[in-house]
Amino acid sequence: MNSLTTNPVADVLARLYRESEAADRPLFEQFIKESDDFDIGQFLKDEAKDYKAVYKGYANNFLNVSQEFGQFLYTCIRNTKAKRVVEFGSSMGISTIHMAAALRDNGGGKIIGTELEESKAKRARKNIAAAGLSEIVEIRVGDALETLKDVEGPIDVLMLDGAFTLYLRVLKLLEPNFRNGTLIIGENAIKESSDYLDYVRNPKNGYLSLPLPFDEGRGNELTLFTL
Ligand SMILES: C[S@@+](CC[C@H](N)C(=O)[O-])C[C@H]1O[C@@H](n2cnc3c(N)ncnc32)[C@H](O)[C@@H]1O
C-alpha cells in the first residue's frame, strides 16, 4: 500500500506543489537575485529577536519541503512503523500530508502539528481534509514553545521545520517524550544556527546525527535518539 502515489493524496499534493510554486516563486527569485548580498547571520538575528514578526511576513508563503524530502519523510515513517509524530512548523500542510499518508499506510496513528499563523493552519486543515487524512492530524495554532508543552505520549518521529533559531529549544522541550530510536528530521538545521547541530552531533547528549545528501544547502539533518 502506498497512498502517496494514489488519489486523493497524489492529486492534492500535485495541486499544492503547483500552488506553492506560484506563491513562493517571487520570494525565491528575490533570494537568488540578492544571494550575493543575502546575510543569513542578519536573518538569524532578526528571527532570534522576533520570530513571530519574521514569519508573519511569510503568512502567504508555503516554504514547503521538496517532493524528494516529502518522499523521505514518508519512507522514514513507514520504515520505523511510527504511530506518533510531532511536527514543528506545518505551514499549508505539505509535509504533514506526506507523514499522515505514511501513518495511515502503517495502519493508523497521530500527528500533532503546530503553526504560528492561524490562516495557514486553516489552509493546512482544509488541504489535509481534501487528502482524506483529517482523522490522523491535529494542528495546534500558536507558538510551538507553548502548544507542544503537552504532546500526550511518546514520540516516534519529530519533524523540525519552524523558526530555525528555536530548534534546540523545541528539541529540549520534547526530549522527555523521546524513546530509544526516536527519529528527528530537521529541515533548515543550518550550520550558521549552530547550537542545534552542536548538540545533536555530540554523542554525549544521546544522539547520532548526520546531514542528508539532498536539497544541498537547506540543512537537512537526520538524527537518532539513542538513550
Ligand atoms: C518552513 S515552513 C514549514 C513548511 C512545512 N513543513 C511544509 O513542508 O509544508 C515554517 C513554518 O513554521 C511556522 N513557525 C515558525 N515559528 C513557529 C513557532 N514558534 N511555532 C509554530 N510555528 C512556527 C511558520 O509560520 C511557517 O509556516
PDB file of C-alpha atoms and ligand atoms in Angstrom:
ATOM      1  CA  MET A   1       0.000   0.000   0.000  1.00  0.00           C
ATOM      2  CA  ASN A   2       1.311   3.466  -0.920  1.00  0.00           C
ATOM      3  CA  SER A   3      -1.229   6.244  -0.685  1.00  0.00           C
ATOM      4  CA  LEU A   4       1.331   8.890  -1.692  1.00  0.00           C
ATOM      5  CA  THR A   5       1.001   7.877  -5.313  1.00  0.00           C
ATOM      6  CA  THR A   6      -2.726   7.147  -5.276  1.00  0.00           C
ATOM      7  CA  ASN A   7      -5.674   9.532  -5.057  1.00  0.00           C
ATOM      8  CA  PRO A   8      -6.820  11.616  -3.298  1.00  0.00           C
ATOM      9  CA  VAL A   9      -3.346  12.214  -1.739  1.00  0.00           C
ATOM     10  CA  ALA A  10      -1.457  12.295  -5.061  1.00  0.00           C
ATOM     11  CA  ASP A  11      -3.856  14.830  -6.615  1.00  0.00           C
ATOM     12  CA  VAL A  12      -3.868  17.076  -3.553  1.00  0.00           C
ATOM     13  CA  LEU A  13      -0.058  17.100  -3.343  1.00  0.00           C
ATOM     14  CA  ALA A  14       0.263  17.819  -7.078  1.00  0.00           C
ATOM     15  CA  ARG A  15      -2.119  20.788  -6.680  1.00  0.00           C
ATOM     16  CA  LEU A  16      -0.276  22.061  -3.582  1.00  0.00           C
ATOM     17  CA  TYR A  17       3.124  21.896  -5.306  1.00  0.00           C
ATOM     18  CA  ARG A  18       1.636  23.924  -8.196  1.00  0.00           C
ATOM     19  CA  GLU A  19       0.207  26.472  -5.735  1.00  0.00           C
ATOM     20  CA  SER A  20       3.453  26.719  -3.779  1.00  0.00           C
ATOM     21  CA  GLU A  21       5.455  27.211  -6.959  1.00  0.00           C
ATOM     22  CA  ALA A  22       3.212  30.165  -7.884  1.00  0.00           C
ATOM     23  CA  ALA A  23       3.116  31.640  -4.367  1.00  0.00           C
ATOM     24  CA  ASP A  24       6.817  31.251  -3.484  1.00  0.00           C
ATOM     25  CA  ARG A  25       8.480  31.836  -6.878  1.00  0.00           C
ATOM     26  CA  PRO A  26       8.799  35.642  -6.415  1.00  0.00           C
ATOM     27  CA  LEU A  27      10.348  35.080  -2.987  1.00  0.00           C
ATOM     28  CA  PHE A  28      12.911  32.569  -4.284  1.00  0.00           C
ATOM     29  CA  GLU A  29      13.681  34.747  -7.308  1.00  0.00           C
ATOM     30  CA  GLN A  30      14.377  37.587  -4.908  1.00  0.00           C
ATOM     31  CA  PHE A  31      16.624  35.322  -2.775  1.00  0.00           C
ATOM     32  CA  ILE A  32      18.571  34.293  -5.881  1.00  0.00           C
ATOM     33  CA  LYS A  33      18.886  37.906  -7.076  1.00  0.00           C
ATOM     34  CA  GLU A  34      20.153  39.035  -3.694  1.00  0.00           C
ATOM     35  CA  SER A  35      22.119  35.872  -2.910  1.00  0.00           C
ATOM     36  CA  ASP A  36      25.487  37.653  -3.046  1.00  0.00           C
ATOM     37  CA  ASP A  37      24.263  40.218  -0.518  1.00  0.00           C
ATOM     38  CA  PHE A  38      21.979  37.912   1.480  1.00  0.00           C
ATOM     39  CA  ASP A  39      23.160  37.868   5.063  1.00  0.00           C
ATOM     40  CA  ILE A  40      21.988  34.683   6.786  1.00  0.00           C
ATOM     41  CA  GLY A  41      23.523  35.998  10.017  1.00  0.00           C
ATOM     42  CA  GLN A  42      21.216  39.032   9.874  1.00  0.00           C
ATOM     43  CA  PHE A  43      18.198  36.807   9.121  1.00  0.00           C
ATOM     44  CA  LEU A  44      19.009  34.671  12.166  1.00  0.00           C
ATOM     45  CA  LYS A  45      19.440  37.779  14.323  1.00  0.00           C
ATOM     46  CA  ASP A  46      16.039  39.073  13.168  1.00  0.00           C
ATOM     47  CA  GLU A  47      14.491  35.685  13.853  1.00  0.00           C
ATOM     48  CA  ALA A  48      16.062  35.402  17.295  1.00  0.00           C
ATOM     49  CA  LYS A  49      14.805  38.905  18.120  1.00  0.00           C
ATOM     50  CA  ASP A  50      11.213  38.447  16.924  1.00  0.00           C
ATOM     51  CA  TYR A  51      10.435  35.211  15.073  1.00  0.00           C
ATOM     52  CA  LYS A  52       6.696  35.912  15.217  1.00  0.00           C
ATOM     53  CA  ALA A  53       7.161  39.095  13.165  1.00  0.00           C
ATOM     54  CA  VAL A  54       9.506  37.353  10.714  1.00  0.00           C
ATOM     55  CA  TYR A  55       7.021  34.541   9.992  1.00  0.00           C
ATOM     56  CA  LYS A  56       4.048  36.942   9.807  1.00  0.00           C
ATOM     57  CA  GLY A  57       5.873  38.319   6.781  1.00  0.00           C
ATOM     58  CA  TYR A  58       5.675  34.834   5.198  1.00  0.00           C
ATOM     59  CA  ALA A  59       1.984  34.247   6.007  1.00  0.00           C
ATOM     60  CA  ASN A  60       1.157  33.697   2.328  1.00  0.00           C
ATOM     61  CA  ASN A  61       4.209  31.572   1.539  1.00  0.00           C
ATOM     62  CA  PHE A  62       4.316  27.780   1.651  1.00  0.00           C
ATOM     63  CA  LEU A  63       8.085  27.410   2.353  1.00  0.00           C
ATOM     64  CA  ASN A  64       7.438  23.694   1.944  1.00  0.00           C
ATOM     65  CA  VAL A  65       9.667  20.642   1.747  1.00  0.00           C
ATOM     66  CA  SER A  66      10.694  19.402  -1.698  1.00  0.00           C
ATOM     67  CA  GLN A  67       8.987  16.356  -3.227  1.00  0.00           C
ATOM     68  CA  GLU A  68      12.141  14.357  -2.539  1.00  0.00           C
ATOM     69  CA  PHE A  69      12.155  15.408   1.097  1.00  0.00           C
ATOM     70  CA  GLY A  70       8.439  14.566   1.322  1.00  0.00           C
ATOM     71  CA  GLN A  71       9.130  11.065  -0.009  1.00  0.00           C
ATOM     72  CA  PHE A  72      11.926  10.746   2.517  1.00  0.00           C
ATOM     73  CA  LEU A  73       9.517  11.670   5.344  1.00  0.00           C
ATOM     74  CA  TYR A  74       7.023   9.092   4.078  1.00  0.00           C
ATOM     75  CA  THR A  75       9.731   6.418   3.898  1.00  0.00           C
ATOM     76  CA  CYS A  76      11.054   7.117   7.414  1.00  0.00           C
ATOM     77  CA  ILE A  77       7.603   6.825   8.926  1.00  0.00           C
ATOM     78  CA  ARG A  78       6.718   3.653   7.031  1.00  0.00           C
ATOM     79  CA  ASN A  79      10.065   2.005   7.769  1.00  0.00           C
ATOM     80  CA  THR A  80      10.012   2.768  11.507  1.00  0.00           C
ATOM     81  CA  LYS A  81       6.343   1.729  11.780  1.00  0.00           C
ATOM     82  CA  ALA A  82       5.786   5.038  13.547  1.00  0.00           C
ATOM     83  CA  LYS A  83       2.470   5.759  15.242  1.00  0.00           C
ATOM     84  CA  ARG A  84       3.058   9.147  16.861  1.00  0.00           C
ATOM     85  CA  VAL A  85       4.591  12.119  15.061  1.00  0.00           C
ATOM     86  CA  VAL A  86       5.117  15.736  16.092  1.00  0.00           C
ATOM     87  CA  GLU A  87       5.767  18.499  13.572  1.00  0.00           C
ATOM     88  CA  PHE A  88       7.166  21.944  14.377  1.00  0.00           C
ATOM     89  CA  GLY A  89       6.039  24.215  11.502  1.00  0.00           C
ATOM     90  CA  SER A  90       3.140  22.852   9.443  1.00  0.00           C
ATOM     91  CA  SER A  91       2.566  25.805   7.088  1.00  0.00           C
ATOM     92  CA  MET A  92      -0.083  24.764   4.472  1.00  0.00           C
ATOM     93  CA  GLY A  93       0.272  21.062   5.245  1.00  0.00           C
ATOM     94  CA  ILE A  94       2.531  19.659   2.506  1.00  0.00           C
ATOM     95  CA  SER A  95       4.972  17.841   4.803  1.00  0.00           C
ATOM     96  CA  THR A  96       2.094  16.926   7.134  1.00  0.00           C
ATOM     97  CA  ILE A  97       0.219  15.196   4.301  1.00  0.00           C
ATOM     98  CA  HIS A  98       3.283  13.098   3.398  1.00  0.00           C
ATOM     99  CA  MET A  99       3.649  11.978   7.013  1.00  0.00           C
ATOM    100  CA  ALA A 100      -0.064  11.433   7.624  1.00  0.00           C
ATOM    101  CA  ALA A 101      -0.281   9.271   4.494  1.00  0.00           C
ATOM    102  CA  ALA A 102       2.550   7.135   5.870  1.00  0.00           C
ATOM    103  CA  LEU A 103       0.855   6.804   9.270  1.00  0.00           C
ATOM    104  CA  ARG A 104      -2.364   5.700   7.609  1.00  0.00           C
ATOM    105  CA  ASP A 105      -0.454   3.169   5.493  1.00  0.00           C
ATOM    106  CA  ASN A 106       1.103   1.908   8.760  1.00  0.00           C
ATOM    107  CA  GLY A 107      -2.422   1.172   9.989  1.00  0.00           C
ATOM    108  CA  GLY A 108      -3.152   4.476  11.774  1.00  0.00           C
ATOM    109  CA  GLY A 109      -1.578   6.956  14.168  1.00  0.00           C
ATOM    110  CA  LYS A 110      -1.475  10.616  15.086  1.00  0.00           C
ATOM    111  CA  ILE A 111       0.399  13.763  14.068  1.00  0.00           C
ATOM    112  CA  ILE A 112       0.433  16.813  16.282  1.00  0.00           C
ATOM    113  CA  GLY A 113       1.345  19.722  14.014  1.00  0.00           C
ATOM    114  CA  THR A 114       1.986  23.318  15.033  1.00  0.00           C
ATOM    115  CA  GLU A 115       1.579  26.578  13.179  1.00  0.00           C
ATOM    116  CA  LEU A 116       2.004  30.170  14.340  1.00  0.00           C
ATOM    117  CA  GLU A 117      -0.225  31.657  11.660  1.00  0.00           C
ATOM    118  CA  GLU A 118      -3.925  30.937  12.065  1.00  0.00           C
ATOM    119  CA  SER A 119      -4.657  31.496   8.356  1.00  0.00           C
ATOM    120  CA  LYS A 120      -2.007  28.910   7.417  1.00  0.00           C
ATOM    121  CA  ALA A 121      -3.353  26.407   9.945  1.00  0.00           C
ATOM    122  CA  LYS A 122      -6.841  26.825   8.423  1.00  0.00           C
ATOM    123  CA  ARG A 123      -5.482  26.168   4.941  1.00  0.00           C
ATOM    124  CA  ALA A 124      -3.474  23.191   6.201  1.00  0.00           C
ATOM    125  CA  ARG A 125      -6.583  21.639   7.778  1.00  0.00           C
ATOM    126  CA  LYS A 126      -8.525  22.145   4.532  1.00  0.00           C
ATOM    127  CA  ASN A 127      -5.747  20.549   2.467  1.00  0.00           C
ATOM    128  CA  ILE A 128      -5.412  17.646   4.901  1.00  0.00           C
ATOM    129  CA  ALA A 129      -9.195  17.107   4.732  1.00  0.00           C
ATOM    130  CA  ALA A 130      -9.061  17.104   0.911  1.00  0.00           C
ATOM    131  CA  ALA A 131      -6.394  14.380   1.154  1.00  0.00           C
ATOM    132  CA  GLY A 132      -8.754  12.374   3.404  1.00  0.00           C
ATOM    133  CA  LEU A 133      -6.337  12.473   6.357  1.00  0.00           C
ATOM    134  CA  SER A 134      -8.140  14.643   8.932  1.00  0.00           C
ATOM    135  CA  GLU A 135      -8.614  11.886  11.474  1.00  0.00           C
ATOM    136  CA  ILE A 136      -4.821  11.486  11.749  1.00  0.00           C
ATOM    137  CA  VAL A 137      -3.825  15.145  12.148  1.00  0.00           C
ATOM    138  CA  GLU A 138      -4.301  17.756  14.859  1.00  0.00           C
ATOM    139  CA  ILE A 139      -2.895  21.191  14.009  1.00  0.00           C
ATOM    140  CA  ARG A 140      -2.295  23.369  17.059  1.00  0.00           C
ATOM    141  CA  VAL A 141      -2.264  27.126  16.423  1.00  0.00           C
ATOM    142  CA  GLY A 142       0.251  29.309  18.236  1.00  0.00           C
ATOM    143  CA  ASP A 143       3.864  29.254  19.319  1.00  0.00           C
ATOM    144  CA  ALA A 144       5.233  25.702  19.423  1.00  0.00           C
ATOM    145  CA  LEU A 145       7.076  26.567  22.639  1.00  0.00           C
ATOM    146  CA  GLU A 146       3.602  26.733  24.209  1.00  0.00           C
ATOM    147  CA  THR A 147       1.495  24.390  22.085  1.00  0.00           C
ATOM    148  CA  LEU A 148       3.961  21.472  22.343  1.00  0.00           C
ATOM    149  CA  LYS A 149       4.250  21.590  26.131  1.00  0.00           C
ATOM    150  CA  ASP A 150       1.936  18.591  26.297  1.00  0.00           C
ATOM    151  CA  VAL A 151       2.136  16.042  23.466  1.00  0.00           C
ATOM    152  CA  GLU A 152       0.298  13.317  25.367  1.00  0.00           C
ATOM    153  CA  GLY A 153       2.811  10.492  24.995  1.00  0.00           C
ATOM    154  CA  PRO A 154       5.982   9.158  23.382  1.00  0.00           C
ATOM    155  CA  ILE A 155       7.189  10.479  20.023  1.00  0.00           C
ATOM    156  CA  ASP A 156       8.322   8.117  17.259  1.00  0.00           C
ATOM    157  CA  VAL A 157       9.252  10.840  14.745  1.00  0.00           C
ATOM    158  CA  LEU A 158       9.805  14.575  15.233  1.00  0.00           C
ATOM    159  CA  MET A 159       9.925  16.863  12.201  1.00  0.00           C
ATOM    160  CA  LEU A 160      11.574  20.244  12.789  1.00  0.00           C
ATOM    161  CA  ASP A 161      10.636  22.861  10.182  1.00  0.00           C
ATOM    162  CA  GLY A 162       9.755  26.095  12.011  1.00  0.00           C
ATOM    163  CA  ALA A 163      11.827  29.097  13.111  1.00  0.00           C
ATOM    164  CA  PHE A 164      15.471  27.962  12.672  1.00  0.00           C
ATOM    165  CA  THR A 165      16.673  29.519  15.906  1.00  0.00           C
ATOM    166  CA  LEU A 166      14.162  27.569  18.034  1.00  0.00           C
ATOM    167  CA  TYR A 167      15.221  24.031  17.037  1.00  0.00           C
ATOM    168  CA  LEU A 168      17.260  23.361  20.154  1.00  0.00           C
ATOM    169  CA  ARG A 169      14.588  24.789  22.469  1.00  0.00           C
ATOM    170  CA  VAL A 170      11.860  22.716  20.795  1.00  0.00           C
ATOM    171  CA  LEU A 171      14.067  19.608  20.901  1.00  0.00           C
ATOM    172  CA  LYS A 172      14.752  20.047  24.610  1.00  0.00           C
ATOM    173  CA  LEU A 173      11.078  20.719  25.303  1.00  0.00           C
ATOM    174  CA  LEU A 174      10.163  17.398  23.662  1.00  0.00           C
ATOM    175  CA  GLU A 175      13.171  15.338  24.803  1.00  0.00           C
ATOM    176  CA  PRO A 176      11.305  13.803  27.782  1.00  0.00           C
ATOM    177  CA  ASN A 177       8.935  12.237  25.223  1.00  0.00           C
ATOM    178  CA  PHE A 178      11.678  10.602  23.143  1.00  0.00           C
ATOM    179  CA  ARG A 179      12.308   6.875  23.307  1.00  0.00           C
ATOM    180  CA  ASN A 180      15.323   4.832  22.300  1.00  0.00           C
ATOM    181  CA  GLY A 181      15.035   5.030  18.491  1.00  0.00           C
ATOM    182  CA  THR A 182      13.056   8.254  18.089  1.00  0.00           C
ATOM    183  CA  LEU A 183      13.952   9.876  14.755  1.00  0.00           C
ATOM    184  CA  ILE A 184      14.330  13.630  14.493  1.00  0.00           C
ATOM    185  CA  ILE A 185      14.279  15.045  10.983  1.00  0.00           C
ATOM    186  CA  GLY A 186      15.431  18.628  10.649  1.00  0.00           C
ATOM    187  CA  GLU A 187      14.917  20.854   7.625  1.00  0.00           C
ATOM    188  CA  ASN A 188      16.945  24.062   7.768  1.00  0.00           C
ATOM    189  CA  ALA A 189      19.129  22.755  10.552  1.00  0.00           C
ATOM    190  CA  ILE A 190      21.779  25.036   9.124  1.00  0.00           C
ATOM    191  CA  LYS A 191      25.355  25.310  10.323  1.00  0.00           C
ATOM    192  CA  GLU A 192      25.000  29.082  10.829  1.00  0.00           C
ATOM    193  CA  SER A 193      22.477  28.383  13.604  1.00  0.00           C
ATOM    194  CA  SER A 194      24.912  26.010  15.212  1.00  0.00           C
ATOM    195  CA  ASP A 195      23.586  25.410  18.743  1.00  0.00           C
ATOM    196  CA  TYR A 196      21.206  22.696  17.479  1.00  0.00           C
ATOM    197  CA  LEU A 197      23.805  20.873  15.345  1.00  0.00           C
ATOM    198  CA  ASP A 198      26.446  21.130  18.087  1.00  0.00           C
ATOM    199  CA  TYR A 199      24.014  19.483  20.498  1.00  0.00           C
ATOM    200  CA  VAL A 200      22.696  16.619  18.351  1.00  0.00           C
ATOM    201  CA  ARG A 201      26.103  15.836  16.822  1.00  0.00           C
ATOM    202  CA  ASN A 202      27.590  15.330  20.264  1.00  0.00           C
ATOM    203  CA  PRO A 203      27.035  11.641  21.178  1.00  0.00           C
ATOM    204  CA  LYS A 204      27.356  12.578  24.860  1.00  0.00           C
ATOM    205  CA  ASN A 205      23.883  14.099  24.564  1.00  0.00           C
ATOM    206  CA  GLY A 206      22.436  10.766  23.439  1.00  0.00           C
ATOM    207  CA  TYR A 207      22.113  11.401  19.700  1.00  0.00           C
ATOM    208  CA  LEU A 208      23.619  10.135  16.480  1.00  0.00           C
ATOM    209  CA  SER A 209      23.231  12.705  13.727  1.00  0.00           C
ATOM    210  CA  LEU A 210      24.214  13.157  10.108  1.00  0.00           C
ATOM    211  CA  PRO A 211      23.453  15.502   7.202  1.00  0.00           C
ATOM    212  CA  LEU A 212      21.197  14.235   4.429  1.00  0.00           C
ATOM    213  CA  PRO A 213      22.563  14.245   0.888  1.00  0.00           C
ATOM    214  CA  PHE A 214      19.680  16.010  -0.852  1.00  0.00           C
ATOM    215  CA  ASP A 215      18.451  19.609  -1.276  1.00  0.00           C
ATOM    216  CA  GLU A 216      22.032  20.627  -0.554  1.00  0.00           C
ATOM    217  CA  GLY A 217      22.420  23.829   1.437  1.00  0.00           C
ATOM    218  CA  ARG A 218      18.998  23.528   3.063  1.00  0.00           C
ATOM    219  CA  GLY A 219      20.396  21.989   6.219  1.00  0.00           C
ATOM    220  CA  ASN A 220      18.630  18.632   6.117  1.00  0.00           C
ATOM    221  CA  GLU A 221      19.706  16.581   9.108  1.00  0.00           C
ATOM    222  CA  LEU A 222      18.686  13.106  10.273  1.00  0.00           C
ATOM    223  CA  THR A 223      19.096  12.396  13.972  1.00  0.00           C
ATOM    224  CA  LEU A 224      18.544   9.286  16.057  1.00  0.00           C
ATOM    225  CA  PHE A 225      17.853   9.396  19.791  1.00  0.00           C
ATOM    226  CA  THR A 226      19.813   6.535  21.300  1.00  0.00           C
ATOM    227  CA  LEU A 227      19.030   6.535  25.040  1.00  0.00           C
TER     228      LEU A 227
HETATM  229  C1  LIG B   1       9.355  26.251   6.508  1.00  0.00           C
HETATM  230  S1  LIG B   1       7.696  26.493   6.930  1.00  0.00           S
HETATM  231  C2  LIG B   1       7.053  24.872   7.177  1.00  0.00           C
HETATM  232  C3  LIG B   1       6.791  24.130   5.888  1.00  0.00           C
HETATM  233  C4  LIG B   1       6.069  22.835   6.070  1.00  0.00           C
HETATM  234  N1  LIG B   1       6.741  21.944   6.983  1.00  0.00           N
HETATM  235  C5  LIG B   1       5.919  22.137   4.734  1.00  0.00           C
HETATM  236  O1  LIG B   1       6.824  21.423   4.313  1.00  0.00           O
HETATM  237  O2  LIG B   1       4.888  22.342   4.086  1.00  0.00           O
HETATM  238  C6  LIG B   1       7.874  27.059   8.579  1.00  0.00           C
HETATM  239  C7  LIG B   1       6.552  27.341   9.268  1.00  0.00           C
HETATM  240  O3  LIG B   1       6.788  27.367  10.678  1.00  0.00           O
HETATM  241  C8  LIG B   1       5.950  28.330  11.257  1.00  0.00           C
HETATM  242  N2  LIG B   1       6.547  28.700  12.536  1.00  0.00           N
HETATM  243  C9  LIG B   1       7.688  29.422  12.731  1.00  0.00           C
HETATM  244  N3  LIG B   1       7.938  29.541  14.041  1.00  0.00           N
HETATM  245  C10 LIG B   1       6.954  28.880  14.696  1.00  0.00           C
HETATM  246  C11 LIG B   1       6.662  28.673  16.081  1.00  0.00           C
HETATM  247  N4  LIG B   1       7.425  29.198  17.044  1.00  0.00           N
HETATM  248  N5  LIG B   1       5.587  27.917  16.393  1.00  0.00           N
HETATM  249  C12 LIG B   1       4.785  27.411  15.418  1.00  0.00           C
HETATM  250  N6  LIG B   1       5.001  27.596  14.093  1.00  0.00           N
HETATM  251  C13 LIG B   1       6.077  28.324  13.733  1.00  0.00           C
HETATM  252  C14 LIG B   1       5.911  29.451  10.233  1.00  0.00           C
HETATM  253  O4  LIG B   1       4.768  30.269  10.368  1.00  0.00           O
HETATM  254  C15 LIG B   1       5.950  28.691   8.908  1.00  0.00           C
HETATM  255  O5  LIG B   1       4.665  28.493   8.373  1.00  0.00           O
END
